[in-house]
PDB file of C-alpha atoms in Angstrom:
ATOM      1  CA  MET A   1       1.441  16.350   9.267  1.00  0.00           C
ATOM      2  CA  THR A   2       1.019  14.485  12.355  1.00  0.00           C
ATOM      3  CA  ILE A   3       2.710  11.250  13.344  1.00  0.00           C
ATOM      4  CA  GLU A   4       2.624   8.901  15.972  1.00  0.00           C
ATOM      5  CA  ASN A   5       5.528   6.907  17.480  1.00  0.00           C
ATOM      6  CA  ILE A   6       5.113   3.187  17.732  1.00  0.00           C
ATOM      7  CA  SER A   7       8.530   1.726  18.796  1.00  0.00           C
ATOM      8  CA  CYS A   8      12.010   3.001  20.347  1.00  0.00           C
ATOM      9  CA  ASN A   9      15.004   1.496  20.792  1.00  0.00           C
ATOM     10  CA  LYS A  10      18.558   2.589  21.440  1.00  0.00           C
ATOM     11  CA  SER A  11      21.204   1.867  19.074  1.00  0.00           C
ATOM     12  CA  PHE A  12      24.944   2.507  19.149  1.00  0.00           C
ATOM     13  CA  GLY A  13      24.231   5.864  21.092  1.00  0.00           C
ATOM     14  CA  GLY A  14      21.392   6.814  18.841  1.00  0.00           C
ATOM     15  CA  TRP A  15      17.969   5.785  18.141  1.00  0.00           C
ATOM     16  CA  HIS A  16      15.840   3.645  15.942  1.00  0.00           C
ATOM     17  CA  LYS A  17      12.186   4.642  16.082  1.00  0.00           C
ATOM     18  CA  GLN A  18       9.101   3.460  14.094  1.00  0.00           C
ATOM     19  CA  TYR A  19       6.064   5.945  13.149  1.00  0.00           C
ATOM     20  CA  ARG A  20       2.768   5.799  11.778  1.00  0.00           C
ATOM     21  CA  HIS A  21       0.843   8.387   9.926  1.00  0.00           C
ATOM     22  CA  GLN A  22      -1.856   9.178   7.397  1.00  0.00           C
ATOM     23  CA  SER A  23      -0.471   9.485   3.939  1.00  0.00           C
ATOM     24  CA  GLN A  24      -2.266  11.994   1.575  1.00  0.00           C
ATOM     25  CA  SER A  25      -0.163  10.573  -1.354  1.00  0.00           C
ATOM     26  CA  LEU A  26      -1.584   6.860  -0.870  1.00  0.00           C
ATOM     27  CA  ASN A  27      -4.696   7.526   0.912  1.00  0.00           C
ATOM     28  CA  CYS A  28      -3.875   5.079   3.772  1.00  0.00           C
ATOM     29  CA  GLU A  29      -2.218   4.769   6.852  1.00  0.00           C
ATOM     30  CA  MET A  30       1.718   4.121   6.364  1.00  0.00           C
ATOM     31  CA  ARG A  31       4.466   3.267   8.712  1.00  0.00           C
ATOM     32  CA  PHE A  32       8.201   4.270   8.375  1.00  0.00           C
ATOM     33  CA  ALA A  33      11.465   3.571  10.479  1.00  0.00           C
ATOM     34  CA  ILE A  34      14.234   6.437  11.087  1.00  0.00           C
ATOM     35  CA  TYR A  35      17.484   5.828  12.952  1.00  0.00           C
ATOM     36  CA  LEU A  36      18.981   8.958  14.073  1.00  0.00           C
ATOM     37  CA  PRO A  37      22.866   8.946  15.077  1.00  0.00           C
ATOM     38  CA  PRO A  38      23.911  10.407  18.478  1.00  0.00           C
ATOM     39  CA  GLU A  39      25.154  13.613  16.742  1.00  0.00           C
ATOM     40  CA  ALA A  40      21.367  14.601  15.907  1.00  0.00           C
ATOM     41  CA  VAL A  41      21.494  15.605  19.530  1.00  0.00           C
ATOM     42  CA  ASN A  42      23.301  18.505  19.091  1.00  0.00           C
ATOM     43  CA  LYS A  43      22.792  19.530  15.333  1.00  0.00           C
ATOM     44  CA  PRO A  44      20.651  18.365  12.213  1.00  0.00           C
ATOM     45  CA  VAL A  45      22.277  15.404   9.966  1.00  0.00           C
ATOM     46  CA  PRO A  46      22.016  14.337   6.633  1.00  0.00           C
ATOM     47  CA  VAL A  47      19.538  11.708   5.503  1.00  0.00           C
ATOM     48  CA  LEU A  48      19.920   8.309   3.610  1.00  0.00           C
ATOM     49  CA  TYR A  49      16.399   7.098   2.274  1.00  0.00           C
ATOM     50  CA  TRP A  50      16.591   3.365   1.886  1.00  0.00           C
ATOM     51  CA  LEU A  51      14.042   1.710  -0.279  1.00  0.00           C
ATOM     52  CA  SER A  52      13.551  -2.284   0.349  1.00  0.00           C
ATOM     53  CA  GLY A  53      12.543  -4.760  -2.223  1.00  0.00           C
ATOM     54  CA  LEU A  54       9.626  -7.102  -2.848  1.00  0.00           C
ATOM     55  CA  THR A  55       7.559  -8.401   0.353  1.00  0.00           C
ATOM     56  CA  CYS A  56       9.433  -6.259   2.734  1.00  0.00           C
ATOM     57  CA  THR A  57       8.328  -3.642   5.174  1.00  0.00           C
ATOM     58  CA  ASP A  58      10.148  -0.912   7.053  1.00  0.00           C
ATOM     59  CA  GLU A  59      11.751  -3.281   9.328  1.00  0.00           C
ATOM     60  CA  ASN A  60      13.655  -5.634   7.032  1.00  0.00           C
ATOM     61  CA  PHE A  61      16.495  -3.355   6.628  1.00  0.00           C
ATOM     62  CA  MET A  62      16.868  -1.930  10.083  1.00  0.00           C
ATOM     63  CA  GLN A  63      16.766  -5.399  11.485  1.00  0.00           C
ATOM     64  CA  LYS A  64      18.859  -7.427   9.134  1.00  0.00           C
ATOM     65  CA  ALA A  65      21.492  -4.959   7.469  1.00  0.00           C
ATOM     66  CA  GLY A  66      23.621  -3.779  10.364  1.00  0.00           C
ATOM     67  CA  ALA A  67      23.900  -0.160   9.272  1.00  0.00           C
ATOM     68  CA  GLN A  68      23.415   1.529  12.453  1.00  0.00           C
ATOM     69  CA  ARG A  69      27.080   1.498  13.675  1.00  0.00           C
ATOM     70  CA  MET A  70      28.456   2.904  10.649  1.00  0.00           C
ATOM     71  CA  ALA A  71      25.596   5.522  10.538  1.00  0.00           C
ATOM     72  CA  ALA A  72      26.159   6.460  14.158  1.00  0.00           C
ATOM     73  CA  GLU A  73      30.050   6.882  13.123  1.00  0.00           C
ATOM     74  CA  LEU A  74      29.190   8.839  10.174  1.00  0.00           C
ATOM     75  CA  GLY A  75      26.586  11.211  11.618  1.00  0.00           C
ATOM     76  CA  MET A  76      23.964  10.167   9.315  1.00  0.00           C
ATOM     77  CA  ALA A  77      20.148   9.368   9.573  1.00  0.00           C
ATOM     78  CA  ILE A  78      18.454   6.454   7.767  1.00  0.00           C
ATOM     79  CA  VAL A  79      14.767   6.561   6.748  1.00  0.00           C
ATOM     80  CA  ALA A  80      13.293   3.215   5.760  1.00  0.00           C
ATOM     81  CA  PRO A  81       9.536   3.623   4.508  1.00  0.00           C
ATOM     82  CA  ASP A  82       7.219   0.495   3.887  1.00  0.00           C
ATOM     83  CA  THR A  83       7.561  -0.776  -0.025  1.00  0.00           C
ATOM     84  CA  SER A  84       3.724  -0.184  -0.770  1.00  0.00           C
ATOM     85  CA  PRO A  85       0.326   1.310   0.510  1.00  0.00           C
ATOM     86  CA  ARG A  86      -1.300  -0.819   3.239  1.00  0.00           C
ATOM     87  CA  GLY A  87      -5.079  -1.085   4.591  1.00  0.00           C
ATOM     88  CA  ASP A  88      -8.068  -3.177   3.798  1.00  0.00           C
ATOM     89  CA  ASP A  89      -9.241  -0.845   1.018  1.00  0.00           C
ATOM     90  CA  VAL A  90      -6.089  -0.970  -0.650  1.00  0.00           C
ATOM     91  CA  PRO A  91      -6.095  -3.345  -3.920  1.00  0.00           C
ATOM     92  CA  ASP A  92      -3.881  -6.488  -4.001  1.00  0.00           C
ATOM     93  CA  ALA A  93      -3.220  -8.957  -6.412  1.00  0.00           C
ATOM     94  CA  THR A  94      -6.173 -11.135  -6.964  1.00  0.00           C
ATOM     95  CA  ASP A  95      -3.957 -14.308  -6.563  1.00  0.00           C
ATOM     96  CA  LYS A  96      -2.043 -12.750  -3.643  1.00  0.00           C
ATOM     97  CA  ALA A  97       1.273 -12.757  -5.712  1.00  0.00           C
ATOM     98  CA  TYR A  98       4.425 -11.623  -4.129  1.00  0.00           C
ATOM     99  CA  ASP A  99       5.311  -9.494  -6.949  1.00  0.00           C
ATOM    100  CA  LEU A 100       2.348  -7.183  -7.369  1.00  0.00           C
ATOM    101  CA  GLY A 101      -0.009  -5.192  -5.001  1.00  0.00           C
ATOM    102  CA  LEU A 102       0.873  -5.211  -1.238  1.00  0.00           C
ATOM    103  CA  GLY A 103       4.578  -5.125  -0.609  1.00  0.00           C
ATOM    104  CA  ALA A 104       5.245  -4.326  -4.435  1.00  0.00           C
ATOM    105  CA  GLY A 105       4.712  -0.690  -4.988  1.00  0.00           C
ATOM    106  CA  PHE A 106       7.657  -0.485  -7.273  1.00  0.00           C
ATOM    107  CA  TYR A 107       8.028   3.169  -6.309  1.00  0.00           C
ATOM    108  CA  LEU A 108       5.869   4.647  -9.264  1.00  0.00           C
ATOM    109  CA  ASN A 109       2.852   6.358  -9.528  1.00  0.00           C
ATOM    110  CA  ALA A 110      -0.032   3.916 -10.787  1.00  0.00           C
ATOM    111  CA  THR A 111      -2.309   5.621 -13.713  1.00  0.00           C
ATOM    112  CA  LYS A 112      -4.492   2.277 -14.045  1.00  0.00           C
ATOM    113  CA  ALA A 113      -7.453   1.460 -12.051  1.00  0.00           C
ATOM    114  CA  PRO A 114      -7.690   0.102  -9.461  1.00  0.00           C
ATOM    115  CA  TRP A 115      -4.155   1.039  -8.375  1.00  0.00           C
ATOM    116  CA  ASN A 116      -4.269   4.636  -9.297  1.00  0.00           C
ATOM    117  CA  ARG A 117      -6.099   5.546  -5.954  1.00  0.00           C
ATOM    118  CA  HIS A 118      -3.461   4.248  -3.598  1.00  0.00           C
ATOM    119  CA  TYR A 119      -0.088   3.494  -5.443  1.00  0.00           C
ATOM    120  CA  LYS A 120       1.617   6.729  -5.642  1.00  0.00           C
ATOM    121  CA  MET A 121       4.928   5.576  -4.114  1.00  0.00           C
ATOM    122  CA  TYR A 122       6.935   7.980  -6.230  1.00  0.00           C
ATOM    123  CA  ASP A 123       5.053  10.930  -4.960  1.00  0.00           C
ATOM    124  CA  TYR A 124       5.441   9.509  -1.526  1.00  0.00           C
ATOM    125  CA  ILE A 125       9.073   9.004  -1.594  1.00  0.00           C
ATOM    126  CA  VAL A 126      10.011  12.043  -3.394  1.00  0.00           C
ATOM    127  CA  HIS A 127       7.832  14.586  -1.787  1.00  0.00           C
ATOM    128  CA  GLU A 128       5.586  13.604   1.086  1.00  0.00           C
ATOM    129  CA  LEU A 129       7.997  11.532   3.068  1.00  0.00           C
ATOM    130  CA  PRO A 130      10.895  13.864   3.156  1.00  0.00           C
ATOM    131  CA  ALA A 131       8.736  16.921   3.961  1.00  0.00           C
ATOM    132  CA  LEU A 132       7.509  14.929   7.026  1.00  0.00           C
ATOM    133  CA  ILE A 133      10.935  13.858   7.972  1.00  0.00           C
ATOM    134  CA  GLU A 134      12.262  17.400   7.727  1.00  0.00           C
ATOM    135  CA  ALA A 135       9.470  18.860   9.691  1.00  0.00           C
ATOM    136  CA  HIS A 136       9.572  16.373  12.661  1.00  0.00           C
ATOM    137  CA  PHE A 137      13.386  15.249  13.056  1.00  0.00           C
ATOM    138  CA  PRO A 138      16.721  16.958  13.359  1.00  0.00           C
ATOM    139  CA  VAL A 139      17.950  16.509   9.760  1.00  0.00           C
ATOM    140  CA  THR A 140      19.417  18.910   7.152  1.00  0.00           C
ATOM    141  CA  THR A 141      17.747  19.045   3.425  1.00  0.00           C
ATOM    142  CA  GLN A 142      20.532  16.970   2.102  1.00  0.00           C
ATOM    143  CA  ARG A 143      19.571  13.633   1.027  1.00  0.00           C
ATOM    144  CA  ALA A 144      21.080  10.419  -0.517  1.00  0.00           C
ATOM    145  CA  ILE A 145      18.902   7.363  -1.535  1.00  0.00           C
ATOM    146  CA  SER A 146      19.555   3.575  -1.629  1.00  0.00           C
ATOM    147  CA  GLY A 147      17.929   0.232  -2.020  1.00  0.00           C
ATOM    148  CA  HIS A 148      17.660  -3.042  -2.563  1.00  0.00           C
ATOM    149  CA  SER A 149      16.244  -5.012  -5.986  1.00  0.00           C
ATOM    150  CA  MET A 150      12.687  -3.355  -6.406  1.00  0.00           C
ATOM    151  CA  GLY A 151      14.060  -0.659  -4.021  1.00  0.00           C
ATOM    152  CA  GLY A 152      17.288  -0.569  -5.882  1.00  0.00           C
ATOM    153  CA  HIS A 153      15.232   0.034  -9.053  1.00  0.00           C
ATOM    154  CA  GLY A 154      13.310   2.683  -7.078  1.00  0.00           C
ATOM    155  CA  ALA A 155      16.560   4.285  -5.845  1.00  0.00           C
ATOM    156  CA  LEU A 156      17.916   4.634  -9.367  1.00  0.00           C
ATOM    157  CA  VAL A 157      14.867   5.805 -10.902  1.00  0.00           C
ATOM    158  CA  ILE A 158      14.180   8.369  -8.284  1.00  0.00           C
ATOM    159  CA  GLY A 159      17.551   9.734  -7.908  1.00  0.00           C
ATOM    160  CA  LEU A 160      18.245   9.791 -11.584  1.00  0.00           C
ATOM    161  CA  SER A 161      14.882  11.762 -12.145  1.00  0.00           C
ATOM    162  CA  ASN A 162      15.637  14.186  -9.295  1.00  0.00           C
ATOM    163  CA  PRO A 163      19.404  14.978  -9.367  1.00  0.00           C
ATOM    164  CA  HIS A 164      18.883  18.421  -7.570  1.00  0.00           C
ATOM    165  CA  ARG A 165      17.492  16.414  -4.419  1.00  0.00           C
ATOM    166  CA  TYR A 166      19.987  13.706  -3.985  1.00  0.00           C
ATOM    167  CA  SER A 167      23.777  13.957  -3.662  1.00  0.00           C
ATOM    168  CA  SER A 168      24.367  10.492  -4.128  1.00  0.00           C
ATOM    169  CA  ILE A 169      22.676   7.347  -5.330  1.00  0.00           C
ATOM    170  CA  SER A 170      23.512   3.543  -4.273  1.00  0.00           C
ATOM    171  CA  ALA A 171      21.724   0.209  -4.966  1.00  0.00           C
ATOM    172  CA  PHE A 172      22.262  -3.473  -4.334  1.00  0.00           C
ATOM    173  CA  SER A 173      21.072  -5.720  -6.968  1.00  0.00           C
ATOM    174  CA  PRO A 174      18.665  -3.454  -8.569  1.00  0.00           C
ATOM    175  CA  ILE A 175      15.996  -4.376 -11.181  1.00  0.00           C
ATOM    176  CA  SER A 176      18.053  -2.297 -13.821  1.00  0.00           C
ATOM    177  CA  ASN A 177      15.633  -2.352 -16.716  1.00  0.00           C
ATOM    178  CA  PRO A 178      12.287  -3.365 -15.684  1.00  0.00           C
ATOM    179  CA  SER A 179      10.871  -2.585 -18.928  1.00  0.00           C
ATOM    180  CA  ASN A 180      12.577  -5.880 -20.122  1.00  0.00           C
ATOM    181  CA  ALA A 181      12.284  -7.888 -16.917  1.00  0.00           C
ATOM    182  CA  PRO A 182       9.448 -10.362 -15.877  1.00  0.00           C
ATOM    183  CA  TRP A 183       9.001  -8.517 -12.464  1.00  0.00           C
ATOM    184  CA  GLY A 184       8.771  -5.088 -14.196  1.00  0.00           C
ATOM    185  CA  ILE A 185       6.878  -6.151 -17.130  1.00  0.00           C
ATOM    186  CA  LYS A 186       4.189  -7.546 -14.779  1.00  0.00           C
ATOM    187  CA  ALA A 187       4.054  -4.464 -12.580  1.00  0.00           C
ATOM    188  CA  PHE A 188       4.243  -1.806 -15.246  1.00  0.00           C
ATOM    189  CA  SER A 189       1.533  -3.774 -17.252  1.00  0.00           C
ATOM    190  CA  GLU A 190      -0.843  -3.620 -14.200  1.00  0.00           C
ATOM    191  CA  TYR A 191       0.301  -0.289 -12.680  1.00  0.00           C
ATOM    192  CA  LEU A 192       0.863   1.931 -15.858  1.00  0.00           C
ATOM    193  CA  GLY A 193      -1.075   0.145 -18.750  1.00  0.00           C
ATOM    194  CA  GLU A 194       0.419  -1.465 -21.828  1.00  0.00           C
ATOM    195  CA  ASN A 195       1.708   1.438 -23.709  1.00  0.00           C
ATOM    196  CA  ARG A 196       5.536   0.990 -22.983  1.00  0.00           C
ATOM    197  CA  GLU A 197       5.976   4.740 -23.821  1.00  0.00           C
ATOM    198  CA  HIS A 198       4.733   5.343 -20.211  1.00  0.00           C
ATOM    199  CA  TRP A 199       7.030   2.887 -18.639  1.00  0.00           C
ATOM    200  CA  ARG A 200      10.251   4.886 -19.844  1.00  0.00           C
ATOM    201  CA  GLN A 201      10.203   7.223 -16.921  1.00  0.00           C
ATOM    202  CA  TYR A 202      10.436   4.517 -14.200  1.00  0.00           C
ATOM    203  CA  ASP A 203      13.362   2.690 -16.120  1.00  0.00           C
ATOM    204  CA  ALA A 204      16.665   3.400 -14.995  1.00  0.00           C
ATOM    205  CA  CYS A 205      18.305   2.484 -18.206  1.00  0.00           C
ATOM    206  CA  GLU A 206      15.945   4.967 -19.917  1.00  0.00           C
ATOM    207  CA  LEU A 207      16.601   7.478 -17.690  1.00  0.00           C
ATOM    208  CA  LEU A 208      20.171   7.076 -17.632  1.00  0.00           C
ATOM    209  CA  LYS A 209      20.318   7.530 -21.571  1.00  0.00           C
ATOM    210  CA  LEU A 210      18.691  10.800 -21.135  1.00  0.00           C
ATOM    211  CA  ALA A 211      20.574  12.020 -18.147  1.00  0.00           C
ATOM    212  CA  ILE A 212      22.219  15.407 -18.072  1.00  0.00           C
ATOM    213  CA  SER A 213      23.004  16.317 -14.455  1.00  0.00           C
ATOM    214  CA  GLU A 214      25.360  14.033 -13.026  1.00  0.00           C
ATOM    215  CA  VAL A 215      24.982  12.307  -9.444  1.00  0.00           C
ATOM    216  CA  PRO A 216      27.477   9.612  -8.551  1.00  0.00           C
ATOM    217  CA  VAL A 217      26.175   6.036  -8.644  1.00  0.00           C
ATOM    218  CA  LEU A 218      27.373   3.042  -6.775  1.00  0.00           C
ATOM    219  CA  VAL A 219      25.993  -0.361  -7.373  1.00  0.00           C
ATOM    220  CA  ASP A 220      26.699  -3.863  -5.655  1.00  0.00           C
ATOM    221  CA  GLN A 221      25.835  -7.077  -7.521  1.00  0.00           C
ATOM    222  CA  GLY A 222      26.202 -10.517  -6.437  1.00  0.00           C
ATOM    223  CA  GLU A 223      27.574 -12.876  -9.092  1.00  0.00           C
ATOM    224  CA  ALA A 224      25.706 -15.837  -7.423  1.00  0.00           C
ATOM    225  CA  ASP A 225      22.388 -14.102  -7.506  1.00  0.00           C
ATOM    226  CA  SER A 226      19.669 -16.308  -8.851  1.00  0.00           C
ATOM    227  CA  PHE A 227      17.860 -13.394 -10.440  1.00  0.00           C
ATOM    228  CA  LEU A 228      20.798 -11.652 -12.073  1.00  0.00           C
ATOM    229  CA  ASP A 229      20.238 -12.500 -15.646  1.00  0.00           C
ATOM    230  CA  THR A 230      16.694 -12.773 -15.703  1.00  0.00           C
ATOM    231  CA  GLN A 231      15.330  -9.994 -13.533  1.00  0.00           C
ATOM    232  CA  LEU A 232      18.234  -7.574 -12.954  1.00  0.00           C
ATOM    233  CA  MET A 233      20.498  -7.109 -15.948  1.00  0.00           C
ATOM    234  CA  PRO A 234      23.125  -4.714 -14.445  1.00  0.00           C
ATOM    235  CA  GLN A 235      25.151  -4.927 -17.662  1.00  0.00           C
ATOM    236  CA  SER A 236      22.620  -2.945 -19.419  1.00  0.00           C
ATOM    237  CA  LEU A 237      23.386   0.015 -16.941  1.00  0.00           C
ATOM    238  CA  VAL A 238      27.131  -0.523 -17.334  1.00  0.00           C
ATOM    239  CA  ASP A 239      26.923  -0.245 -21.237  1.00  0.00           C
ATOM    240  CA  ILE A 240      24.752   3.060 -21.122  1.00  0.00           C
ATOM    241  CA  ALA A 241      27.179   4.744 -18.539  1.00  0.00           C
ATOM    242  CA  GLN A 242      30.138   3.723 -20.267  1.00  0.00           C
ATOM    243  CA  ALA A 243      28.943   4.995 -23.615  1.00  0.00           C
ATOM    244  CA  LYS A 244      28.056   8.625 -22.170  1.00  0.00           C
ATOM    245  CA  GLY A 245      30.841   8.603 -19.478  1.00  0.00           C
ATOM    246  CA  TYR A 246      28.381   8.770 -16.527  1.00  0.00           C
ATOM    247  CA  PRO A 247      29.875   8.346 -13.115  1.00  0.00           C
ATOM    248  CA  LEU A 248      28.349   4.880 -12.345  1.00  0.00           C
ATOM    249  CA  ASP A 249      30.436   2.238 -10.677  1.00  0.00           C
ATOM    250  CA  VAL A 250      29.036  -1.168 -10.810  1.00  0.00           C
ATOM    251  CA  ARG A 251      30.693  -3.882  -8.768  1.00  0.00           C
ATOM    252  CA  MET A 252      30.135  -7.506  -9.348  1.00  0.00           C
ATOM    253  CA  GLN A 253      30.856  -9.651  -6.051  1.00  0.00           C
ATOM    254  CA  ALA A 254      31.896 -13.108  -6.259  1.00  0.00           C
ATOM    255  CA  GLY A 255      29.799 -15.658  -4.408  1.00  0.00           C
ATOM    256  CA  TYR A 256      27.181 -13.160  -3.407  1.00  0.00           C
ATOM    257  CA  ASP A 257      23.448 -14.029  -3.531  1.00  0.00           C
ATOM    258  CA  HIS A 258      20.412 -11.740  -3.518  1.00  0.00           C
ATOM    259  CA  SER A 259      20.134 -12.044   0.408  1.00  0.00           C
ATOM    260  CA  TYR A 260      20.494  -9.597   3.282  1.00  0.00           C
ATOM    261  CA  TYR A 261      23.643 -11.391   3.819  1.00  0.00           C
ATOM    262  CA  PHE A 262      25.156  -9.873   0.790  1.00  0.00           C
ATOM    263  CA  ILE A 263      23.749  -6.599   1.900  1.00  0.00           C
ATOM    264  CA  ALA A 264      25.100  -6.625   5.437  1.00  0.00           C
ATOM    265  CA  SER A 265      28.601  -7.173   3.783  1.00  0.00           C
ATOM    266  CA  PHE A 266      28.822  -4.065   2.002  1.00  0.00           C
ATOM    267  CA  ILE A 267      26.250  -1.657   3.564  1.00  0.00           C
ATOM    268  CA  GLU A 268      28.966   0.209   5.341  1.00  0.00           C
ATOM    269  CA  GLU A 269      30.998   0.865   2.169  1.00  0.00           C
ATOM    270  CA  HIS A 270      27.827   2.120   0.853  1.00  0.00           C
ATOM    271  CA  LEU A 271      27.346   4.580   3.744  1.00  0.00           C
ATOM    272  CA  LYS A 272      30.829   5.785   3.354  1.00  0.00           C
ATOM    273  CA  PHE A 273      30.502   6.322  -0.271  1.00  0.00           C
ATOM    274  CA  HIS A 274      27.331   8.533   0.574  1.00  0.00           C
ATOM    275  CA  SER A 275      29.179  10.285   3.313  1.00  0.00           C
ATOM    276  CA  LEU A 276      31.642  11.486   0.820  1.00  0.00           C
ATOM    277  CA  TYR A 277      28.919  13.812  -0.892  1.00  0.00           C
ATOM    278  CA  PHE A 278      27.253  15.178   2.111  1.00  0.00           C
ATOM    279  CA  LYS A 279      28.547  18.823   2.568  1.00  0.00           C
ATOM    280  CA  PRO A 280      26.877  20.157   5.797  1.00  0.00           C
ATOM    281  CA  GLU A 281      27.490  23.650   4.856  1.00  0.00           C
ATOM    282  CA  ILE A 282      25.591  23.590   1.764  1.00  0.00           C
ATOM    283  CA  GLY A 283      21.922  22.288   1.721  1.00  0.00           C
ATOM    284  CA  VAL A 284      20.043  20.473  -1.069  1.00  0.00           C
ATOM    285  CA  THR A 285      16.699  21.860  -1.802  1.00  0.00           C
TER     286      THR A 285
END
């Protein structure tokens, strides 16, 4: 597993770096960003994996969220992958729509052609990328996961599906019930086919209904988000969590929209939330 450094910037005493590598899961070259806090010079640190939303790359969160100062203070690394496979041979939406294809991997394993050769973002995020990070950087095997919008969907789905791999989960404005949201219906139909039974494994609401192991979850949702009622539907998560007593905290934030201004306003609280569940003396395998 070789990686190539393509940028390096000092930030709050730590380092923001970008790398590219050949992905076996996705059959293409991929890029990711990592922030290493100053503490990583002396000992391995835990990692927060951040999954971004539609149209984003590895750069959006690192440049806009303002997470580095608190990550440096807490001694936490942050890894931000791209949101889909990339390259000339990777299929895209025929109409170049923003919500399918490039920049819209939805963090699932596609089973339908032509997507199934490259669109294996679930395997990439859960298995390949952490193995790469843990082989090349001074990090522990303690992981948390977070994300925004499509990435919030990915964080919830991946965290709930792998409770032994993540100590905590958080999300901003997640697509909470994609099987019943236009973005999710479009993507799932293309990537997975029309059989809705195959969609359930990538729907946070369906996974929450079946959850046995409990991983703490924090969700922030802006009340002024234009996608709130049509695409995101956080109340569905709330109802299921309350019915089964699951430790999920959904906070509705008055006046906030879907933008990175919203994320930047609460990202430090999310990092502190995740830090509560990192236990340096106990590795997560």
